[in-house]
C-alpha cells in the first residue's frame, strides 16, 4: 500500500485488491477495516482528509492481505459487534452472528413472562454474546454461562467485565457438575453446534478455517447437541422452565419434535431478521 494516500483512495485501492482475491464484499471489507484502523465511522472515511501515516499504511496493507486470505474482518480486528456489545474474540470463540440476536429476543420474551427475573443458563457461551446481552438487558436476572473451552471462557469473562455485566461462568461439558443449579434454572438458552459433520468441510473459508470446529460440528445429522440437551438438562430445570435453542436452517421442527419426545412442551419457532426460523422455544414440565 503506497504511503501518503488519503483514506478514500486507500480504501478504493484495497477494495480492488480484495476484489481480485475473490473475497466476498470486497469494498465493504476494505472500508470497515480502514474505519476500524482509523477509529472513525465508515461513513466518515471520505471526510477523513489526513493522509495515512507510514505505520497506518503498513498495518492496513497487512490487514488487507489477511482478508485476501479469507480471514474474517472480526478476527483481524479482534472484536465483533452484537446487539449493544463490543465483544473481544480469540481462536476458540465463534464470531457471534446477527442471527443469534433473534435468539436473545426470544429468550427475553420468555424471561419477561417472569417479570425479567429468574435464573438463566446459557450453554456453550463462546464469546459470551447471549449471556452478557441478557445480563445487561435484564439486570434483575441471575445469569450463568458454560463452555467446555477454557480459552472461550477467558474471552467471555473479559467481555462481561468490559461490558459491565454480571455473569457467573462455569467450565463444563454441557451440564456436567453444575450441581449448584439443580432444579434452579428458569430459562435455558443455547446456540449449540448444529452443522452436520460432513457439511463443515463445505462451509465458506471464513467459517471453515477460522471458526473453531467444536463450535460448529453438531454430529452426523447436526442434531447431536439437541438430543443431549433434552436428555441432560431436566435435573437442572425448575418446573415450567423455558428453553430457547438456536436452530440451523430447516432444523426447527425436528428440534421441537426431539424435545416433545423427551417430555418438553413445544411452544413454537421464532424467525430471525431474514425470516428464517432460528429459535425453537419449549417449556419443561407444564
Ligand atoms: C455455536 S457456538 C455458540 C457460541 C455463542 N453462544 C454464540 O452464540 O456466539 C457453540 C459453543 O458451544 C461450545 N461447546 C461445544 N461443545 C460443548 C460441550 N460439550 N459443552 C460445553 N460447551 C460446548 C463451543 O466451545 C462454542 O463456544
PDB file of C-alpha atoms and ligand atoms in Angstrom:
ATOM      1  CA  UNK A   1       0.000   0.000   0.000  1.00  0.00           C
ATOM      2  CA  UNK A   2       1.657   3.316  -1.043  1.00  0.00           C
ATOM      3  CA  UNK A   3       2.069   5.804   1.795  1.00  0.00           C
ATOM      4  CA  UNK A   4       0.602   9.313   1.804  1.00  0.00           C
ATOM      5  CA  UNK A   5      -2.746   8.168   0.382  1.00  0.00           C
ATOM      6  CA  UNK A   6      -5.908   9.721   1.761  1.00  0.00           C
ATOM      7  CA  UNK A   7      -8.376   7.347   3.403  1.00  0.00           C
ATOM      8  CA  UNK A   8     -10.802   7.349   0.482  1.00  0.00           C
ATOM      9  CA  UNK A   9      -8.077   6.425  -2.022  1.00  0.00           C
ATOM     10  CA  UNK A  10      -6.514   3.806   0.240  1.00  0.00           C
ATOM     11  CA  UNK A  11      -9.899   2.103   0.688  1.00  0.00           C
ATOM     12  CA  UNK A  12     -10.515   2.187  -3.066  1.00  0.00           C
ATOM     13  CA  UNK A  13      -7.158   0.542  -3.832  1.00  0.00           C
ATOM     14  CA  UNK A  14      -7.694  -2.038  -1.076  1.00  0.00           C
ATOM     15  CA  UNK A  15     -11.173  -2.801  -2.422  1.00  0.00           C
ATOM     16  CA  UNK A  16      -9.629  -3.545  -5.833  1.00  0.00           C
ATOM     17  CA  UNK A  17      -7.037  -5.842  -4.251  1.00  0.00           C
ATOM     18  CA  UNK A  18      -9.757  -7.735  -2.378  1.00  0.00           C
ATOM     19  CA  UNK A  19     -11.962  -7.978  -5.458  1.00  0.00           C
ATOM     20  CA  UNK A  20      -9.064  -9.695  -7.238  1.00  0.00           C
ATOM     21  CA  UNK A  21      -8.717 -12.186  -4.375  1.00  0.00           C
ATOM     22  CA  UNK A  22     -12.310 -13.410  -4.628  1.00  0.00           C
ATOM     23  CA  UNK A  23     -13.166 -12.428  -1.028  1.00  0.00           C
ATOM     24  CA  UNK A  24     -16.870 -11.570  -0.732  1.00  0.00           C
ATOM     25  CA  UNK A  25     -17.985  -7.923  -0.316  1.00  0.00           C
ATOM     26  CA  UNK A  26     -14.500  -6.553  -1.091  1.00  0.00           C
ATOM     27  CA  UNK A  27     -15.272  -2.825  -0.949  1.00  0.00           C
ATOM     28  CA  UNK A  28     -17.245  -3.129   2.301  1.00  0.00           C
ATOM     29  CA  UNK A  29     -14.426  -5.114   3.945  1.00  0.00           C
ATOM     30  CA  UNK A  30     -11.821  -2.582   2.798  1.00  0.00           C
ATOM     31  CA  UNK A  31     -13.854   0.276   4.266  1.00  0.00           C
ATOM     32  CA  UNK A  32     -14.698  -1.458   7.541  1.00  0.00           C
ATOM     33  CA  UNK A  33     -11.049  -2.406   8.113  1.00  0.00           C
ATOM     34  CA  UNK A  34      -9.895   1.138   7.428  1.00  0.00           C
ATOM     35  CA  UNK A  35     -12.561   2.679   9.638  1.00  0.00           C
ATOM     36  CA  UNK A  36     -11.531   0.305  12.479  1.00  0.00           C
ATOM     37  CA  UNK A  37      -7.873   1.191  11.931  1.00  0.00           C
ATOM     38  CA  UNK A  38      -8.508   4.951  11.944  1.00  0.00           C
ATOM     39  CA  UNK A  39     -11.167   4.792  14.685  1.00  0.00           C
ATOM     40  CA  UNK A  40     -13.751   6.645  12.591  1.00  0.00           C
ATOM     41  CA  UNK A  41     -17.201   5.618  11.365  1.00  0.00           C
ATOM     42  CA  UNK A  42     -17.332   4.036   7.916  1.00  0.00           C
ATOM     43  CA  UNK A  43     -19.464   6.924   6.650  1.00  0.00           C
ATOM     44  CA  UNK A  44     -16.806   9.406   7.777  1.00  0.00           C
ATOM     45  CA  UNK A  45     -13.983   7.870   5.739  1.00  0.00           C
ATOM     46  CA  UNK A  46     -14.489  10.140   2.749  1.00  0.00           C
ATOM     47  CA  UNK A  47     -14.290  13.184   5.071  1.00  0.00           C
ATOM     48  CA  UNK A  48     -11.025  11.986   6.627  1.00  0.00           C
ATOM     49  CA  UNK A  49      -8.616  14.323   4.786  1.00  0.00           C
ATOM     50  CA  UNK A  50      -5.421  13.238   6.607  1.00  0.00           C
ATOM     51  CA  UNK A  51      -3.088  11.048   4.568  1.00  0.00           C
ATOM     52  CA  UNK A  52      -2.317   7.643   6.122  1.00  0.00           C
ATOM     53  CA  UNK A  53       0.960   7.620   8.069  1.00  0.00           C
ATOM     54  CA  UNK A  54       3.620   5.071   7.107  1.00  0.00           C
ATOM     55  CA  UNK A  55       2.660   2.917  10.107  1.00  0.00           C
ATOM     56  CA  UNK A  56      -1.043   3.059   9.285  1.00  0.00           C
ATOM     57  CA  UNK A  57      -0.404   2.223   5.635  1.00  0.00           C
ATOM     58  CA  UNK A  58       1.750  -0.770   6.599  1.00  0.00           C
ATOM     59  CA  UNK A  59      -0.787  -2.065   9.094  1.00  0.00           C
ATOM     60  CA  UNK A  60      -3.647  -1.595   6.632  1.00  0.00           C
ATOM     61  CA  UNK A  61      -1.741  -3.421   3.881  1.00  0.00           C
ATOM     62  CA  UNK A  62      -1.158  -6.337   6.280  1.00  0.00           C
ATOM     63  CA  UNK A  63      -4.838  -6.453   7.221  1.00  0.00           C
ATOM     64  CA  UNK A  64      -5.879  -6.407   3.567  1.00  0.00           C
ATOM     65  CA  UNK A  65      -3.589  -9.355   2.784  1.00  0.00           C
ATOM     66  CA  UNK A  66      -5.100 -11.272   5.706  1.00  0.00           C
ATOM     67  CA  UNK A  67      -8.591 -10.542   4.385  1.00  0.00           C
ATOM     68  CA  UNK A  68      -7.474 -11.619   0.896  1.00  0.00           C
ATOM     69  CA  UNK A  69      -6.574 -14.951   2.554  1.00  0.00           C
ATOM     70  CA  UNK A  70     -10.190 -15.097   3.740  1.00  0.00           C
ATOM     71  CA  UNK A  71      -9.615 -14.263   7.400  1.00  0.00           C
ATOM     72  CA  UNK A  72     -12.836 -12.625   8.647  1.00  0.00           C
ATOM     73  CA  UNK A  73     -12.771  -8.892   9.367  1.00  0.00           C
ATOM     74  CA  UNK A  74     -13.745  -9.535  13.014  1.00  0.00           C
ATOM     75  CA  UNK A  75     -10.760 -11.871  13.534  1.00  0.00           C
ATOM     76  CA  UNK A  76      -8.399  -9.317  12.005  1.00  0.00           C
ATOM     77  CA  UNK A  77      -9.554  -6.507  14.295  1.00  0.00           C
ATOM     78  CA  UNK A  78     -10.114  -8.930  17.221  1.00  0.00           C
ATOM     79  CA  UNK A  79     -13.648  -7.891  18.085  1.00  0.00           C
ATOM     80  CA  UNK A  80     -17.256  -8.259  16.979  1.00  0.00           C
ATOM     81  CA  UNK A  81     -20.417  -6.246  17.490  1.00  0.00           C
ATOM     82  CA  UNK A  82     -23.530  -7.963  18.895  1.00  0.00           C
ATOM     83  CA  UNK A  83     -26.656  -6.077  19.999  1.00  0.00           C
ATOM     84  CA  UNK A  84     -25.282  -3.339  22.313  1.00  0.00           C
ATOM     85  CA  UNK A  85     -21.991  -5.122  22.907  1.00  0.00           C
ATOM     86  CA  UNK A  86     -18.434  -4.994  21.648  1.00  0.00           C
ATOM     87  CA  UNK A  87     -17.008  -8.487  22.197  1.00  0.00           C
ATOM     88  CA  UNK A  88     -13.353  -9.497  22.150  1.00  0.00           C
ATOM     89  CA  UNK A  89     -12.546 -12.743  20.351  1.00  0.00           C
ATOM     90  CA  UNK A  90      -9.851 -15.382  20.482  1.00  0.00           C
ATOM     91  CA  UNK A  91      -9.113 -18.537  18.476  1.00  0.00           C
ATOM     92  CA  UNK A  92     -11.654 -20.625  20.465  1.00  0.00           C
ATOM     93  CA  UNK A  93     -14.611 -18.233  20.250  1.00  0.00           C
ATOM     94  CA  UNK A  94     -17.124 -18.322  17.421  1.00  0.00           C
ATOM     95  CA  UNK A  95     -17.740 -14.920  15.843  1.00  0.00           C
ATOM     96  CA  UNK A  96     -21.230 -14.112  17.161  1.00  0.00           C
ATOM     97  CA  UNK A  97     -23.730 -13.862  14.294  1.00  0.00           C
ATOM     98  CA  UNK A  98     -26.545 -11.345  13.785  1.00  0.00           C
ATOM     99  CA  UNK A  99     -28.986 -14.325  13.543  1.00  0.00           C
ATOM    100  CA  UNK A 100     -28.311 -15.065  17.199  1.00  0.00           C
ATOM    101  CA  UNK A 101     -29.675 -11.647  18.184  1.00  0.00           C
ATOM    102  CA  UNK A 102     -33.170 -13.052  17.485  1.00  0.00           C
ATOM    103  CA  UNK A 103     -32.424 -15.921  19.889  1.00  0.00           C
ATOM    104  CA  UNK A 104     -31.750 -13.337  22.587  1.00  0.00           C
ATOM    105  CA  UNK A 105     -35.054 -11.615  21.720  1.00  0.00           C
ATOM    106  CA  UNK A 106     -36.912 -14.923  22.173  1.00  0.00           C
ATOM    107  CA  UNK A 107     -35.144 -15.577  25.485  1.00  0.00           C
ATOM    108  CA  UNK A 108     -36.035 -12.099  26.758  1.00  0.00           C
ATOM    109  CA  UNK A 109     -39.662 -12.718  25.745  1.00  0.00           C
ATOM    110  CA  UNK A 110     -39.827 -15.827  27.962  1.00  0.00           C
ATOM    111  CA  UNK A 111     -37.934 -14.095  30.763  1.00  0.00           C
ATOM    112  CA  UNK A 112     -40.340 -11.168  30.672  1.00  0.00           C
ATOM    113  CA  UNK A 113     -43.192 -13.592  31.430  1.00  0.00           C
ATOM    114  CA  UNK A 114     -41.441 -13.836  34.813  1.00  0.00           C
ATOM    115  CA  UNK A 115     -41.017 -10.092  35.200  1.00  0.00           C
ATOM    116  CA  UNK A 116     -37.445 -10.211  33.825  1.00  0.00           C
ATOM    117  CA  UNK A 117     -36.258 -12.157  36.871  1.00  0.00           C
ATOM    118  CA  UNK A 118     -35.021 -15.678  37.465  1.00  0.00           C
ATOM    119  CA  UNK A 119     -32.017 -17.893  36.889  1.00  0.00           C
ATOM    120  CA  UNK A 120     -30.794 -18.074  33.296  1.00  0.00           C
ATOM    121  CA  UNK A 121     -28.276 -20.592  31.952  1.00  0.00           C
ATOM    122  CA  UNK A 122     -26.517 -20.056  28.588  1.00  0.00           C
ATOM    123  CA  UNK A 123     -24.902 -23.316  27.467  1.00  0.00           C
ATOM    124  CA  UNK A 124     -21.905 -23.052  25.099  1.00  0.00           C
ATOM    125  CA  UNK A 125     -21.438 -19.347  25.652  1.00  0.00           C
ATOM    126  CA  UNK A 126     -18.414 -18.778  23.358  1.00  0.00           C
ATOM    127  CA  UNK A 127     -17.644 -15.043  23.470  1.00  0.00           C
ATOM    128  CA  UNK A 128     -20.493 -14.664  25.989  1.00  0.00           C
ATOM    129  CA  UNK A 129     -22.744 -12.952  23.437  1.00  0.00           C
ATOM    130  CA  UNK A 130     -26.064 -14.381  24.653  1.00  0.00           C
ATOM    131  CA  UNK A 131     -25.362 -14.439  28.399  1.00  0.00           C
ATOM    132  CA  UNK A 132     -23.875 -10.943  28.521  1.00  0.00           C
ATOM    133  CA  UNK A 133     -26.735  -9.487  26.444  1.00  0.00           C
ATOM    134  CA  UNK A 134     -29.333 -10.998  28.793  1.00  0.00           C
ATOM    135  CA  UNK A 135     -27.438  -9.876  31.918  1.00  0.00           C
ATOM    136  CA  UNK A 136     -27.101  -6.369  30.537  1.00  0.00           C
ATOM    137  CA  UNK A 137     -30.649  -6.045  29.231  1.00  0.00           C
ATOM    138  CA  UNK A 138     -32.376  -7.738  32.204  1.00  0.00           C
ATOM    139  CA  UNK A 139     -30.206  -6.811  35.208  1.00  0.00           C
ATOM    140  CA  UNK A 140     -32.601  -8.447  37.715  1.00  0.00           C
ATOM    141  CA  UNK A 141     -31.932 -11.901  36.195  1.00  0.00           C
ATOM    142  CA  UNK A 142     -29.153 -14.102  37.598  1.00  0.00           C
ATOM    143  CA  UNK A 143     -27.163 -15.290  34.595  1.00  0.00           C
ATOM    144  CA  UNK A 144     -24.887 -18.343  34.469  1.00  0.00           C
ATOM    145  CA  UNK A 145     -22.967 -19.495  31.389  1.00  0.00           C
ATOM    146  CA  UNK A 146     -20.931 -22.569  30.476  1.00  0.00           C
ATOM    147  CA  UNK A 147     -18.474 -23.658  27.847  1.00  0.00           C
ATOM    148  CA  UNK A 148     -16.057 -26.559  27.731  1.00  0.00           C
ATOM    149  CA  UNK A 149     -13.385 -24.357  26.161  1.00  0.00           C
ATOM    150  CA  UNK A 150     -11.224 -22.663  28.816  1.00  0.00           C
ATOM    151  CA  UNK A 151      -9.993 -20.152  26.223  1.00  0.00           C
ATOM    152  CA  UNK A 152     -13.539 -19.227  25.191  1.00  0.00           C
ATOM    153  CA  UNK A 153     -14.404 -18.700  28.866  1.00  0.00           C
ATOM    154  CA  UNK A 154     -11.390 -16.382  29.258  1.00  0.00           C
ATOM    155  CA  UNK A 155     -12.730 -14.198  26.455  1.00  0.00           C
ATOM    156  CA  UNK A 156     -16.299 -14.360  27.773  1.00  0.00           C
ATOM    157  CA  UNK A 157     -15.230 -13.308  31.301  1.00  0.00           C
ATOM    158  CA  UNK A 158     -13.261 -10.380  29.956  1.00  0.00           C
ATOM    159  CA  UNK A 159     -16.185  -9.395  27.738  1.00  0.00           C
ATOM    160  CA  UNK A 160     -18.583  -9.448  30.690  1.00  0.00           C
ATOM    161  CA  UNK A 161     -16.247  -7.184  32.667  1.00  0.00           C
ATOM    162  CA  UNK A 162     -15.667  -4.821  29.731  1.00  0.00           C
ATOM    163  CA  UNK A 163     -19.411  -4.534  29.168  1.00  0.00           C
ATOM    164  CA  UNK A 164     -20.227  -4.099  32.863  1.00  0.00           C
ATOM    165  CA  UNK A 165     -22.376  -7.257  33.037  1.00  0.00           C
ATOM    166  CA  UNK A 166     -22.575  -9.754  35.887  1.00  0.00           C
ATOM    167  CA  UNK A 167     -22.400 -13.364  34.627  1.00  0.00           C
ATOM    168  CA  UNK A 168     -21.194 -16.458  36.520  1.00  0.00           C
ATOM    169  CA  UNK A 169     -19.103 -18.649  34.243  1.00  0.00           C
ATOM    170  CA  UNK A 170     -18.520 -22.402  34.611  1.00  0.00           C
ATOM    171  CA  UNK A 171     -16.297 -24.721  32.642  1.00  0.00           C
ATOM    172  CA  UNK A 172     -18.444 -27.766  31.892  1.00  0.00           C
ATOM    173  CA  UNK A 173     -19.296 -30.374  29.294  1.00  0.00           C
ATOM    174  CA  UNK A 174     -22.881 -29.149  28.836  1.00  0.00           C
ATOM    175  CA  UNK A 175     -24.387 -29.526  32.336  1.00  0.00           C
ATOM    176  CA  UNK A 176     -21.853 -31.847  33.985  1.00  0.00           C
ATOM    177  CA  UNK A 177     -21.035 -30.857  37.562  1.00  0.00           C
ATOM    178  CA  UNK A 178     -23.447 -27.906  37.734  1.00  0.00           C
ATOM    179  CA  UNK A 179     -24.990 -29.208  40.939  1.00  0.00           C
ATOM    180  CA  UNK A 180     -25.391 -25.684  42.358  1.00  0.00           C
ATOM    181  CA  UNK A 181     -28.075 -25.131  39.726  1.00  0.00           C
ATOM    182  CA  UNK A 182     -30.060 -28.308  40.451  1.00  0.00           C
ATOM    183  CA  UNK A 183     -33.798 -27.655  39.867  1.00  0.00           C
ATOM    184  CA  UNK A 184     -32.943 -23.956  39.891  1.00  0.00           C
ATOM    185  CA  UNK A 185     -32.878 -22.864  36.230  1.00  0.00           C
ATOM    186  CA  UNK A 186     -35.857 -20.814  34.995  1.00  0.00           C
ATOM    187  CA  UNK A 187     -34.579 -20.260  31.468  1.00  0.00           C
ATOM    188  CA  UNK A 188     -32.157 -22.377  29.459  1.00  0.00           C
ATOM    189  CA  UNK A 189     -30.762 -20.782  26.315  1.00  0.00           C
ATOM    190  CA  UNK A 190     -28.189 -22.121  23.890  1.00  0.00           C
ATOM    191  CA  UNK A 191     -26.740 -21.704  20.437  1.00  0.00           C
ATOM    192  CA  UNK A 192     -25.253 -25.204  20.200  1.00  0.00           C
ATOM    193  CA  UNK A 193     -23.035 -26.554  17.414  1.00  0.00           C
ATOM    194  CA  UNK A 194     -25.536 -27.635  14.734  1.00  0.00           C
ATOM    195  CA  UNK A 195     -23.752 -28.089  11.394  1.00  0.00           C
ATOM    196  CA  UNK A 196     -23.795 -31.649  10.032  1.00  0.00           C
ATOM    197  CA  UNK A 197     -20.247 -33.002  10.471  1.00  0.00           C
ATOM    198  CA  UNK A 198     -19.721 -33.613   6.748  1.00  0.00           C
ATOM    199  CA  UNK A 199     -21.034 -30.171   5.805  1.00  0.00           C
ATOM    200  CA  UNK A 200     -18.376 -28.381   7.904  1.00  0.00           C
ATOM    201  CA  UNK A 201     -15.820 -29.030   5.140  1.00  0.00           C
ATOM    202  CA  UNK A 202     -18.076 -27.314   2.602  1.00  0.00           C
ATOM    203  CA  UNK A 203     -18.551 -24.087   4.556  1.00  0.00           C
ATOM    204  CA  UNK A 204     -17.037 -20.804   3.343  1.00  0.00           C
ATOM    205  CA  UNK A 205     -13.308 -20.467   4.166  1.00  0.00           C
ATOM    206  CA  UNK A 206     -14.119 -17.683   6.653  1.00  0.00           C
ATOM    207  CA  UNK A 207     -16.044 -20.214   8.756  1.00  0.00           C
ATOM    208  CA  UNK A 208     -14.252 -23.487   7.955  1.00  0.00           C
ATOM    209  CA  UNK A 209     -10.747 -22.247   8.687  1.00  0.00           C
ATOM    210  CA  UNK A 210     -11.404 -19.521  11.231  1.00  0.00           C
ATOM    211  CA  UNK A 211     -14.295 -20.548  13.476  1.00  0.00           C
ATOM    212  CA  UNK A 212     -13.390 -23.287  15.998  1.00  0.00           C
ATOM    213  CA  UNK A 213     -14.635 -26.668  14.817  1.00  0.00           C
ATOM    214  CA  UNK A 214     -16.128 -27.639  18.217  1.00  0.00           C
ATOM    215  CA  UNK A 215     -18.374 -24.588  17.893  1.00  0.00           C
ATOM    216  CA  UNK A 216     -19.738 -25.832  14.562  1.00  0.00           C
ATOM    217  CA  UNK A 217     -19.841 -29.631  14.446  1.00  0.00           C
ATOM    218  CA  UNK A 218     -23.241 -30.947  15.502  1.00  0.00           C
ATOM    219  CA  UNK A 219     -22.505 -34.620  14.753  1.00  0.00           C
ATOM    220  CA  UNK A 220     -23.600 -36.740  11.772  1.00  0.00           C
ATOM    221  CA  UNK A 221     -27.096 -35.199  11.427  1.00  0.00           C
ATOM    222  CA  UNK A 222     -26.392 -31.857  13.151  1.00  0.00           C
ATOM    223  CA  UNK A 223     -28.804 -32.714  15.989  1.00  0.00           C
ATOM    224  CA  UNK A 224     -26.430 -34.369  18.472  1.00  0.00           C
ATOM    225  CA  UNK A 225     -26.398 -31.440  20.912  1.00  0.00           C
ATOM    226  CA  UNK A 226     -30.190 -31.029  20.935  1.00  0.00           C
ATOM    227  CA  UNK A 227     -30.594 -34.689  21.916  1.00  0.00           C
ATOM    228  CA  UNK A 228     -28.001 -34.249  24.669  1.00  0.00           C
ATOM    229  CA  UNK A 229     -29.628 -31.029  25.922  1.00  0.00           C
ATOM    230  CA  UNK A 230     -33.076 -32.622  26.154  1.00  0.00           C
ATOM    231  CA  UNK A 231     -31.662 -35.684  27.888  1.00  0.00           C
ATOM    232  CA  UNK A 232     -29.244 -33.969  30.297  1.00  0.00           C
ATOM    233  CA  UNK A 233     -30.937 -30.647  31.159  1.00  0.00           C
ATOM    234  CA  UNK A 234     -34.019 -31.802  33.158  1.00  0.00           C
ATOM    235  CA  UNK A 235     -32.267 -32.259  36.549  1.00  0.00           C
ATOM    236  CA  UNK A 236     -31.339 -28.561  36.449  1.00  0.00           C
ATOM    237  CA  UNK A 237     -34.713 -27.226  35.322  1.00  0.00           C
ATOM    238  CA  UNK A 238     -37.383 -25.806  37.573  1.00  0.00           C
ATOM    239  CA  UNK A 239     -40.934 -26.904  36.757  1.00  0.00           C
ATOM    240  CA  UNK A 240     -42.201 -24.612  33.970  1.00  0.00           C
ATOM    241  CA  UNK A 241     -38.702 -23.502  32.885  1.00  0.00           C
ATOM    242  CA  UNK A 242     -38.402 -22.001  29.404  1.00  0.00           C
ATOM    243  CA  UNK A 243     -35.956 -23.369  26.817  1.00  0.00           C
ATOM    244  CA  UNK A 244     -34.722 -21.369  23.813  1.00  0.00           C
ATOM    245  CA  UNK A 245     -32.401 -23.087  21.345  1.00  0.00           C
ATOM    246  CA  UNK A 246     -30.916 -21.626  18.187  1.00  0.00           C
ATOM    247  CA  UNK A 247     -31.538 -23.950  15.228  1.00  0.00           C
ATOM    248  CA  UNK A 248     -29.922 -24.302  11.807  1.00  0.00           C
ATOM    249  CA  UNK A 249     -31.841 -23.853   8.551  1.00  0.00           C
ATOM    250  CA  UNK A 250     -34.611 -26.449   8.324  1.00  0.00           C
ATOM    251  CA  UNK A 251     -33.939 -27.965  11.784  1.00  0.00           C
ATOM    252  CA  UNK A 252     -36.722 -26.214  13.731  1.00  0.00           C
ATOM    253  CA  UNK A 253     -39.484 -28.827  13.517  1.00  0.00           C
ATOM    254  CA  UNK A 254     -37.053 -31.703  14.138  1.00  0.00           C
ATOM    255  CA  UNK A 255     -35.753 -29.957  17.284  1.00  0.00           C
ATOM    256  CA  UNK A 256     -39.274 -29.307  18.597  1.00  0.00           C
ATOM    257  CA  UNK A 257     -40.060 -32.991  17.903  1.00  0.00           C
ATOM    258  CA  UNK A 258     -36.978 -34.206  19.774  1.00  0.00           C
ATOM    259  CA  UNK A 259     -37.955 -32.013  22.717  1.00  0.00           C
ATOM    260  CA  UNK A 260     -41.505 -33.335  22.716  1.00  0.00           C
ATOM    261  CA  UNK A 261     -40.252 -36.934  22.686  1.00  0.00           C
ATOM    262  CA  UNK A 262     -38.133 -36.089  25.754  1.00  0.00           C
ATOM    263  CA  UNK A 263     -41.098 -34.649  27.711  1.00  0.00           C
ATOM    264  CA  UNK A 264     -40.781 -30.921  26.868  1.00  0.00           C
ATOM    265  CA  UNK A 265     -43.764 -28.882  25.657  1.00  0.00           C
ATOM    266  CA  UNK A 266     -43.055 -27.303  22.252  1.00  0.00           C
ATOM    267  CA  UNK A 267     -44.067 -23.612  22.137  1.00  0.00           C
ATOM    268  CA  UNK A 268     -43.050 -22.849  18.546  1.00  0.00           C
ATOM    269  CA  UNK A 269     -40.353 -21.257  16.400  1.00  0.00           C
ATOM    270  CA  UNK A 270     -39.154 -17.647  16.154  1.00  0.00           C
ATOM    271  CA  UNK A 271     -37.697 -16.181  12.965  1.00  0.00           C
ATOM    272  CA  UNK A 272     -34.505 -14.213  12.507  1.00  0.00           C
ATOM    273  CA  UNK A 273     -34.375 -10.864  10.660  1.00  0.00           C
ATOM    274  CA  UNK A 274     -34.212 -12.692   7.316  1.00  0.00           C
ATOM    275  CA  UNK A 275     -37.482 -14.507   8.110  1.00  0.00           C
ATOM    276  CA  UNK A 276     -35.816 -17.904   8.672  1.00  0.00           C
ATOM    277  CA  UNK A 277     -36.957 -19.923  11.721  1.00  0.00           C
ATOM    278  CA  UNK A 278     -33.965 -19.538  14.044  1.00  0.00           C
ATOM    279  CA  UNK A 279     -35.071 -20.269  17.615  1.00  0.00           C
ATOM    280  CA  UNK A 280     -37.015 -23.248  18.987  1.00  0.00           C
ATOM    281  CA  UNK A 281     -38.997 -22.456  22.154  1.00  0.00           C
ATOM    282  CA  UNK A 282     -40.099 -25.129  24.620  1.00  0.00           C
ATOM    283  CA  UNK A 283     -41.200 -25.459  28.201  1.00  0.00           C
ATOM    284  CA  UNK A 284     -40.254 -28.050  30.754  1.00  0.00           C
ATOM    285  CA  UNK A 285     -42.833 -29.678  32.966  1.00  0.00           C
ATOM    286  CA  UNK A 286     -46.135 -27.967  32.349  1.00  0.00           C
TER     287      UNK A 286
HETATM  288  C1  LIG B   1     -22.213 -22.270  18.030  1.00  0.00           C
HETATM  289  S1  LIG B   1     -21.079 -21.815  19.321  1.00  0.00           S
HETATM  290  C2  LIG B   1     -22.052 -20.562  20.140  1.00  0.00           C
HETATM  291  C3  LIG B   1     -21.225 -19.526  20.836  1.00  0.00           C
HETATM  292  C4  LIG B   1     -22.049 -18.347  21.393  1.00  0.00           C
HETATM  293  N1  LIG B   1     -23.065 -18.820  22.320  1.00  0.00           N
HETATM  294  C5  LIG B   1     -22.706 -17.568  20.270  1.00  0.00           C
HETATM  295  O1  LIG B   1     -23.911 -17.707  20.083  1.00  0.00           O
HETATM  296  O2  LIG B   1     -21.983 -16.819  19.568  1.00  0.00           O
HETATM  297  C6  LIG B   1     -21.182 -23.227  20.376  1.00  0.00           C
HETATM  298  C7  LIG B   1     -20.347 -23.137  21.647  1.00  0.00           C
HETATM  299  O3  LIG B   1     -20.536 -24.362  22.368  1.00  0.00           O
HETATM  300  C8  LIG B   1     -19.304 -24.784  22.928  1.00  0.00           C
HETATM  301  N2  LIG B   1     -19.394 -26.228  23.120  1.00  0.00           N
HETATM  302  C9  LIG B   1     -19.307 -27.204  22.200  1.00  0.00           C
HETATM  303  N3  LIG B   1     -19.478 -28.404  22.768  1.00  0.00           N
HETATM  304  C10 LIG B   1     -19.666 -28.188  24.093  1.00  0.00           C
HETATM  305  C11 LIG B   1     -19.889 -29.040  25.218  1.00  0.00           C
HETATM  306  N4  LIG B   1     -19.943 -30.366  25.091  1.00  0.00           N
HETATM  307  N5  LIG B   1     -20.054 -28.473  26.425  1.00  0.00           N
HETATM  308  C12 LIG B   1     -19.995 -27.126  26.577  1.00  0.00           C
HETATM  309  N6  LIG B   1     -19.794 -26.266  25.547  1.00  0.00           N
HETATM  310  C13 LIG B   1     -19.624 -26.795  24.323  1.00  0.00           C
HETATM  311  C14 LIG B   1     -18.248 -24.337  21.927  1.00  0.00           C
HETATM  312  O4  LIG B   1     -16.984 -24.204  22.552  1.00  0.00           O
HETATM  313  C15 LIG B   1     -18.843 -22.998  21.452  1.00  0.00           C
HETATM  314  O5  LIG B   1     -18.360 -21.935  22.232  1.00  0.00           O
END
